[in-house]
Tab-separated table of C-alpha atoms in Angstrom:
chain	number	residue	atom	x	y	z
S	1	MET	CA	0.000	0.000	0.000
S	2	ASP	CA	1.179	3.520	-0.691
S	3	ASP	CA	0.125	6.964	0.476
S	4	GLY	CA	-2.286	7.427	-2.429
S	5	GLN	CA	-4.134	4.180	-1.748
S	6	ALA	CA	-4.413	4.930	1.960
S	7	ILE	CA	-5.634	8.455	1.276
S	8	ALA	CA	-8.233	7.153	-1.212
S	9	ALA	CA	-9.583	4.676	1.327
S	10	LEU	CA	-9.667	7.170	4.174
S	11	SER	CA	-11.211	9.834	1.944
S	12	ALA	CA	-13.892	7.379	0.842
S	13	LEU	CA	-14.801	6.789	4.468
S	14	GLY	CA	-14.705	10.503	5.253
S	15	GLN	CA	-18.221	11.112	3.952
S	16	PRO	CA	-21.240	10.181	6.116
S	17	THR	CA	-23.216	8.188	3.535
S	18	ARG	CA	-20.182	6.213	2.373
S	19	PHE	CA	-19.174	5.574	5.979
S	20	ALA	CA	-22.685	4.257	6.703
S	21	ILE	CA	-22.606	2.065	3.588
S	22	PHE	CA	-19.246	0.579	4.510
S	23	ARG	CA	-20.279	-0.140	8.099
S	24	LEU	CA	-23.479	-1.765	6.873
S	25	LEU	CA	-21.524	-3.978	4.481
S	26	VAL	CA	-19.057	-4.950	7.203
S	27	LYS	CA	-21.994	-6.050	9.347
S	28	ALA	CA	-23.490	-7.995	6.435
S	29	GLY	CA	-20.382	-10.115	6.009
S	30	PRO	CA	-19.424	-12.058	2.895
S	31	ASP	CA	-22.986	-12.399	1.573
S	32	GLY	CA	-23.190	-8.657	0.946
S	33	ILE	CA	-26.322	-6.638	0.292
S	34	ILE	CA	-28.106	-5.553	-2.872
S	35	ALA	CA	-27.835	-1.912	-3.840
S	36	SER	CA	-31.483	-1.002	-3.318
S	37	GLU	CA	-31.479	-2.460	0.194
S	38	ILE	CA	-28.317	-0.541	1.060
S	39	ALA	CA	-29.912	2.713	-0.059
S	40	GLU	CA	-32.980	1.979	2.033
S	41	GLN	CA	-31.024	1.019	5.145
S	42	VAL	CA	-28.772	4.086	5.063
S	43	GLY	CA	-31.717	6.368	4.305
S	44	ALA	CA	-30.436	7.626	0.970
S	45	PRO	CA	-32.469	8.014	-2.224
S	46	ARG	CA	-31.648	5.177	-4.631
S	47	ASN	CA	-30.635	7.571	-7.375
S	48	THR	CA	-27.939	9.159	-5.191
S	49	VAL	CA	-26.009	6.124	-3.946
S	50	SER	CA	-24.331	5.068	-7.210
S	51	PRO	CA	-21.560	7.701	-6.950
S	52	HIS	CA	-20.907	6.584	-3.374
S	53	PHE	CA	-20.606	2.953	-4.481
S	54	LYS	CA	-18.205	3.994	-7.242
S	55	ILE	CA	-15.904	5.821	-4.832
S	56	LEU	CA	-15.913	2.928	-2.353
S	57	VAL	CA	-15.191	0.403	-5.116
S	58	GLU	CA	-12.354	2.539	-6.491
S	59	SER	CA	-10.856	2.767	-3.005
S	60	GLY	CA	-10.835	-1.028	-2.782
S	61	LEU	CA	-13.013	-1.049	0.345
S	62	ILE	CA	-15.973	-2.743	-1.341
S	63	VAL	CA	-16.584	-4.914	-4.391
S	64	ALA	CA	-19.606	-5.152	-6.663
S	65	GLU	CA	-20.901	-8.416	-8.058
S	66	LYS	CA	-23.661	-8.609	-10.615
S	67	ARG	CA	-26.206	-11.309	-9.810
S	68	GLN	CA	-28.842	-11.564	-12.493
S	69	ARG	CA	-30.507	-8.143	-12.521
S	70	THR	CA	-29.124	-6.871	-9.242
S	71	ILE	CA	-25.760	-5.753	-7.971
S	72	VAL	CA	-24.561	-7.097	-4.643
S	73	TYR	CA	-21.942	-5.135	-2.742
S	74	ARG	CA	-19.567	-6.638	-0.185
S	75	SER	CA	-16.933	-5.093	2.047
S	76	VAL	CA	-13.265	-5.962	1.553
S	77	ILE	CA	-12.041	-6.315	5.115
S	78	ASP	CA	-8.514	-7.106	3.932
S	79	GLN	CA	-8.296	-3.646	2.373
S	80	LEU	CA	-9.318	-2.025	5.645
S	81	ALA	CA	-6.703	-4.144	7.431
S	82	ASN	CA	-4.120	-3.020	4.861
S	83	VAL	CA	-4.949	0.630	5.541
S	84	CYS	CA	-4.648	0.133	9.294
S	85	ALA	CA	-1.384	-1.764	8.935
S	86	PHE	CA	-0.013	0.943	6.633
S	87	LEU	CA	-0.882	3.650	9.144
S	88	LEU	CA	0.751	1.747	11.988
S	89	GLU	CA	3.759	0.173	10.275
S	90	ASP	CA	6.187	2.804	11.551
S	91	CYS	CA	4.644	2.875	15.004
S	92	CYS	CA	6.946	3.644	17.902
S	93	GLN	CA	9.870	4.695	15.705
S	94	GLY	CA	10.020	1.366	13.948
S	95	HIS	CA	9.466	-0.774	17.036
S	96	PRO	CA	5.906	-2.059	16.607
S	97	GLU	CA	6.360	-4.449	19.534
S	98	ASN	CA	5.972	-1.381	21.768
S	99	CYS	CA	2.476	-0.986	20.370
S	100	ALA	CA	1.460	-4.599	21.041
S	101	PRO	CA	-0.971	-3.683	23.849
S	102	THR	CA	-2.738	-1.257	21.530
S	103	PHE	CA	-2.979	-3.848	18.748
S	104	GLU	CA	-4.280	-6.449	21.182
S	105	ASN	CA	-6.883	-3.973	22.436
S	106	ILE	CA	-8.031	-3.310	18.853
S	107	MET	CA	-8.259	-7.017	18.060
S	108	GLY	CA	-10.120	-7.648	21.324
S	109	ARG	CA	-12.852	-5.294	20.155
S	110	VAL	CA	-13.423	-7.181	16.902
């Protein structure tokens, strides 16, 4: 991961509707959710969510899969993990073992 990829992912999440979409998809797990249901659950008009999906897909945080006449979106948890790892890779002046309690606390919340 590089700065540009991390910035794209964080920027994608920096907008309330996209943040809500991503959290919803994380909760849904690997089965994902169809686009119309996502719009309904986040309280956004159906005709306004497509640009949000596009930005999230381009950031690598979600994927779209066409199933017959619908599109199912799923979160890409590995991409979120990559962003977090990228942000923390130089933790404690290159001594990530000093941050172990913090990492364990994060993982304990999952």
